[in-house]
């Protein structure tokens, strides 16, 4: 009974953190973000604009992930995904931090999404970004990363594949890598570790091109915040 109550408490705590620290922003929307990053609002395909405290201090920041048409005729660079963090001063957005995923991955990115979660319960949200990687038309792949506030600014605490289906590409993907799986972050267990360990539940659907009779769920753990990069 005690274990069940503790698990329930962690779930409630996780939901409370999400609700209180990351809420949709009404004062600044996608139009403001597009204006600041220099794109037309009509070119924005998908957007997540949230407000939450991601820096030290009492003020909340505006965090946005925008997926947009670039205007490039090259299919590899026709769509871009970027992350932007702003402060708001005098009704204007002031850039604090940005990541251009199209530039970092040399194109072939799409459909970005955003979550703000205080994974280590220190009162400051960590940033979770996911986006599609589309460099192979026969492979479905979604990447993700967790950005943490370190001593010198934002640092990538973890990055990896959140979803992969490489079972259709028998030509360019080696047999041993022709897998199909989905990962989901286990927020309550990560909270329980106070952000030291990231817990992921990996649902394996196919291995080496062969679909499993029954999907298998594996719990994976990754070091997230070491003593070296703590503030």
CSV table of C-alpha atoms in Angstrom, one decimal:
chain,number,residue,atom,x,y,z
A,1,UNK,CA,0.0,0.0,0.0
A,2,UNK,CA,2.8,2.4,0.9
A,3,UNK,CA,4.5,1.8,-2.5
A,4,UNK,CA,1.2,2.4,-4.3
A,5,UNK,CA,0.7,5.7,-2.4
A,6,UNK,CA,4.2,6.8,-3.2
A,7,UNK,CA,3.8,6.1,-6.9
A,8,UNK,CA,0.5,8.0,-6.9
A,9,UNK,CA,2.1,10.9,-5.2
A,10,UNK,CA,4.9,11.1,-7.8
A,11,UNK,CA,2.3,11.1,-10.6
A,12,UNK,CA,0.3,13.9,-8.9
A,13,UNK,CA,3.5,15.8,-8.3
A,14,UNK,CA,4.6,15.4,-11.9
A,15,UNK,CA,1.2,16.7,-13.2
A,16,UNK,CA,1.3,19.6,-10.8
A,17,UNK,CA,4.8,20.6,-12.0
A,18,UNK,CA,3.7,20.5,-15.6
A,19,UNK,CA,0.6,22.5,-14.9
A,20,UNK,CA,2.2,25.2,-12.8
A,21,UNK,CA,5.5,25.6,-14.5
A,22,UNK,CA,4.6,25.2,-18.2
A,23,UNK,CA,1.4,26.8,-19.3
A,24,UNK,CA,0.3,28.1,-22.8
A,25,UNK,CA,1.3,31.7,-23.2
A,26,UNK,CA,-1.4,34.1,-24.1
A,27,UNK,CA,0.6,37.3,-24.0
A,28,UNK,CA,3.0,36.2,-26.8
A,29,UNK,CA,2.0,33.8,-29.5
A,30,UNK,CA,3.4,32.4,-32.8
A,31,UNK,CA,3.0,35.8,-34.5
A,32,UNK,CA,5.4,37.4,-32.1
A,33,UNK,CA,7.8,34.5,-32.3
A,34,UNK,CA,7.8,34.6,-36.1
A,35,UNK,CA,8.4,38.3,-36.2
A,36,UNK,CA,11.4,37.9,-33.9
A,37,UNK,CA,13.0,35.1,-35.8
A,38,UNK,CA,12.4,36.7,-39.1
A,39,UNK,CA,9.8,34.4,-40.8
A,40,UNK,CA,6.3,35.0,-42.1
A,41,UNK,CA,3.5,33.6,-39.9
A,42,UNK,CA,2.0,31.9,-42.9
A,43,UNK,CA,5.2,29.9,-43.4
A,44,UNK,CA,4.9,28.4,-39.9
A,45,UNK,CA,3.6,24.8,-40.2
A,46,UNK,CA,3.6,23.7,-36.5
A,47,UNK,CA,4.4,25.7,-33.4
A,48,UNK,CA,4.6,25.2,-29.6
A,49,UNK,CA,4.8,28.4,-27.6
A,50,UNK,CA,5.0,27.9,-23.8
A,51,UNK,CA,5.8,30.1,-20.9
A,52,UNK,CA,7.8,28.8,-17.9
A,53,UNK,CA,10.8,29.6,-15.8
A,54,UNK,CA,13.8,28.0,-17.6
A,55,UNK,CA,16.4,30.5,-16.2
A,56,UNK,CA,17.3,31.4,-12.6
A,57,UNK,CA,15.3,34.3,-11.1
A,58,UNK,CA,11.7,35.1,-10.6
A,59,UNK,CA,10.8,35.9,-14.2
A,60,UNK,CA,9.3,33.4,-16.6
A,61,UNK,CA,10.6,33.0,-20.1
A,62,UNK,CA,8.9,32.3,-23.5
A,63,UNK,CA,10.0,29.1,-25.1
A,64,UNK,CA,9.1,28.2,-28.7
A,65,UNK,CA,9.7,25.4,-31.1
A,66,UNK,CA,8.7,26.4,-34.6
A,67,UNK,CA,8.5,24.2,-37.8
A,68,UNK,CA,8.4,26.4,-40.9
A,69,UNK,CA,8.9,26.5,-44.6
A,70,UNK,CA,12.2,28.1,-45.5
A,71,UNK,CA,11.5,29.0,-49.1
A,72,UNK,CA,14.4,26.9,-50.3
A,73,UNK,CA,13.9,24.9,-53.4
A,74,UNK,CA,16.1,22.1,-52.1
A,75,UNK,CA,14.0,19.4,-50.5
A,76,UNK,CA,16.5,18.8,-47.8
A,77,UNK,CA,16.3,22.4,-46.6
A,78,UNK,CA,12.7,23.2,-47.5
A,79,UNK,CA,11.5,22.8,-43.9
A,80,UNK,CA,13.3,23.8,-40.7
A,81,UNK,CA,12.8,23.4,-37.0
A,82,UNK,CA,14.2,25.8,-34.4
A,83,UNK,CA,14.1,26.3,-30.7
A,84,UNK,CA,14.0,29.8,-29.2
A,85,UNK,CA,14.0,31.1,-25.7
A,86,UNK,CA,13.0,34.7,-25.0
A,87,UNK,CA,12.6,37.1,-22.2
A,88,UNK,CA,9.8,39.6,-22.5
A,89,UNK,CA,10.7,43.2,-21.8
A,90,UNK,CA,8.4,46.2,-22.5
A,91,UNK,CA,6.1,44.1,-24.6
A,92,UNK,CA,9.0,42.9,-26.8
A,93,UNK,CA,10.7,39.5,-27.1
A,94,UNK,CA,14.4,39.6,-26.2
A,95,UNK,CA,16.3,36.5,-27.5
A,96,UNK,CA,18.2,34.5,-24.9
A,97,UNK,CA,19.0,31.2,-26.6
A,98,UNK,CA,18.3,29.4,-29.9
A,99,UNK,CA,19.0,26.1,-31.7
A,100,UNK,CA,18.6,25.7,-35.4
A,101,UNK,CA,18.1,22.0,-35.9
A,102,UNK,CA,18.0,22.2,-39.7
A,103,UNK,CA,21.5,23.7,-39.6
A,104,UNK,CA,22.8,21.2,-37.0
A,105,UNK,CA,21.5,18.2,-38.9
A,106,UNK,CA,22.1,19.6,-42.4
A,107,UNK,CA,18.4,19.6,-43.3
A,108,UNK,CA,15.8,16.9,-43.5
A,109,UNK,CA,14.0,17.9,-40.3
A,110,UNK,CA,10.3,18.4,-39.6
A,111,UNK,CA,7.4,18.6,-37.1
A,112,UNK,CA,9.0,19.8,-34.0
A,113,UNK,CA,7.4,19.7,-30.5
A,114,UNK,CA,8.1,21.0,-27.1
A,115,UNK,CA,7.6,20.2,-23.4
A,116,UNK,CA,8.8,22.1,-20.3
A,117,UNK,CA,9.2,19.8,-17.2
A,118,UNK,CA,11.1,20.4,-14.0
A,119,UNK,CA,12.9,17.0,-14.0
A,120,UNK,CA,15.1,17.7,-11.0
A,121,UNK,CA,12.5,19.5,-8.8
A,122,UNK,CA,14.7,22.6,-8.5
A,123,UNK,CA,11.9,25.0,-9.6
A,124,UNK,CA,13.4,25.6,-13.0
A,125,UNK,CA,12.0,23.8,-16.1
A,126,UNK,CA,14.1,21.6,-18.3
A,127,UNK,CA,13.4,21.8,-22.0
A,128,UNK,CA,12.4,18.7,-24.0
A,129,UNK,CA,12.4,19.0,-27.8
A,130,UNK,CA,11.4,16.3,-30.3
A,131,UNK,CA,11.4,16.5,-34.1
A,132,UNK,CA,11.3,14.3,-37.2
A,133,UNK,CA,14.4,13.2,-39.0
A,134,UNK,CA,13.6,12.7,-42.7
A,135,UNK,CA,16.9,11.9,-44.5
A,136,UNK,CA,15.7,8.5,-45.6
A,137,UNK,CA,12.2,8.3,-47.1
A,138,UNK,CA,11.9,4.6,-46.2
A,139,UNK,CA,12.8,5.2,-42.5
A,140,UNK,CA,10.6,6.9,-40.0
A,141,UNK,CA,12.6,8.5,-37.3
A,142,UNK,CA,11.9,11.0,-34.5
A,143,UNK,CA,14.8,12.5,-32.5
A,144,UNK,CA,14.6,14.0,-29.0
A,145,UNK,CA,16.8,15.9,-26.6
A,146,UNK,CA,16.7,17.2,-23.1
A,147,UNK,CA,18.2,20.6,-22.5
A,148,UNK,CA,19.3,21.5,-18.9
A,149,UNK,CA,20.4,24.8,-17.4
A,150,UNK,CA,24.1,24.4,-16.5
A,151,UNK,CA,26.7,26.8,-15.1
A,152,UNK,CA,27.5,28.2,-18.5
A,153,UNK,CA,24.0,28.2,-20.0
A,154,UNK,CA,21.9,25.5,-21.6
A,155,UNK,CA,23.5,22.1,-22.1
A,156,UNK,CA,22.2,18.9,-23.8
A,157,UNK,CA,21.7,16.4,-21.0
A,158,UNK,CA,20.5,13.7,-23.3
A,159,UNK,CA,19.8,13.2,-26.9
A,160,UNK,CA,18.6,10.1,-28.8
A,161,UNK,CA,16.1,8.4,-31.0
A,162,UNK,CA,12.5,8.6,-29.7
A,163,UNK,CA,10.9,6.6,-32.5
A,164,UNK,CA,12.4,4.4,-35.3
A,165,UNK,CA,10.9,2.3,-38.0
A,166,UNK,CA,13.6,1.0,-40.3
A,167,UNK,CA,11.9,-2.2,-41.3
A,168,UNK,CA,11.0,-1.1,-44.8
A,169,UNK,CA,14.5,-0.3,-46.0
A,170,UNK,CA,16.1,-3.6,-46.9
A,171,UNK,CA,18.7,-2.0,-49.2
A,172,UNK,CA,20.6,0.7,-47.2
A,173,UNK,CA,19.9,-0.3,-43.6
A,174,UNK,CA,21.9,-3.3,-42.3
A,175,UNK,CA,19.8,-6.2,-41.1
A,176,UNK,CA,20.8,-5.8,-37.5
A,177,UNK,CA,19.6,-2.2,-37.5
A,178,UNK,CA,16.3,-2.8,-39.1
A,179,UNK,CA,14.3,-2.2,-35.9
A,180,UNK,CA,11.0,-0.7,-35.0
A,181,UNK,CA,10.6,0.9,-31.5
A,182,UNK,CA,9.1,3.8,-29.7
A,183,UNK,CA,10.5,5.5,-26.6
A,184,UNK,CA,8.5,7.4,-23.9
A,185,UNK,CA,10.0,9.4,-21.1
A,186,UNK,CA,9.0,8.1,-17.6
A,187,UNK,CA,8.6,11.5,-15.9
A,188,UNK,CA,7.6,10.2,-12.4
A,189,UNK,CA,10.6,7.9,-12.1
A,190,UNK,CA,12.9,10.6,-13.4
A,191,UNK,CA,11.5,13.0,-10.9
A,192,UNK,CA,12.1,10.4,-8.2
A,193,UNK,CA,15.8,10.5,-9.0
A,194,UNK,CA,15.7,14.3,-8.8
A,195,UNK,CA,16.9,14.5,-12.4
A,196,UNK,CA,20.1,12.4,-11.9
A,197,UNK,CA,18.8,9.6,-14.1
A,198,UNK,CA,16.5,9.8,-17.2
A,199,UNK,CA,14.1,6.9,-17.4
A,200,UNK,CA,12.8,5.8,-20.8
A,201,UNK,CA,10.3,3.1,-21.5
A,202,UNK,CA,11.2,1.6,-24.9
A,203,UNK,CA,8.5,-0.4,-26.7
A,204,UNK,CA,10.2,-2.8,-29.2
A,205,UNK,CA,7.9,-3.8,-32.0
A,206,UNK,CA,10.4,-5.4,-34.5
A,207,UNK,CA,14.0,-6.5,-34.3
A,208,UNK,CA,16.3,-7.0,-37.4
A,209,UNK,CA,13.3,-6.7,-39.7
A,210,UNK,CA,11.2,-9.3,-37.8
A,211,UNK,CA,8.0,-8.2,-36.1
A,212,UNK,CA,7.8,-9.6,-32.6
A,213,UNK,CA,4.8,-11.7,-31.7
A,214,UNK,CA,4.2,-9.4,-28.8
A,215,UNK,CA,5.7,-6.0,-28.4
A,216,UNK,CA,8.3,-5.9,-25.6
A,217,UNK,CA,8.7,-2.9,-23.2
A,218,UNK,CA,12.2,-2.3,-21.8
A,219,UNK,CA,13.1,0.3,-19.2
A,220,UNK,CA,16.2,2.2,-20.1
A,221,UNK,CA,18.2,4.5,-17.9
A,222,UNK,CA,20.6,7.3,-18.9
A,223,UNK,CA,22.7,9.7,-16.7
A,224,UNK,CA,21.1,13.1,-17.0
A,225,UNK,CA,22.6,15.6,-14.7
A,226,UNK,CA,26.1,14.9,-13.2
A,227,UNK,CA,27.6,16.7,-10.3
A,228,UNK,CA,29.9,18.5,-12.7
A,229,UNK,CA,27.2,20.5,-14.5
A,230,UNK,CA,25.0,21.3,-11.6
A,231,UNK,CA,24.5,25.0,-10.9
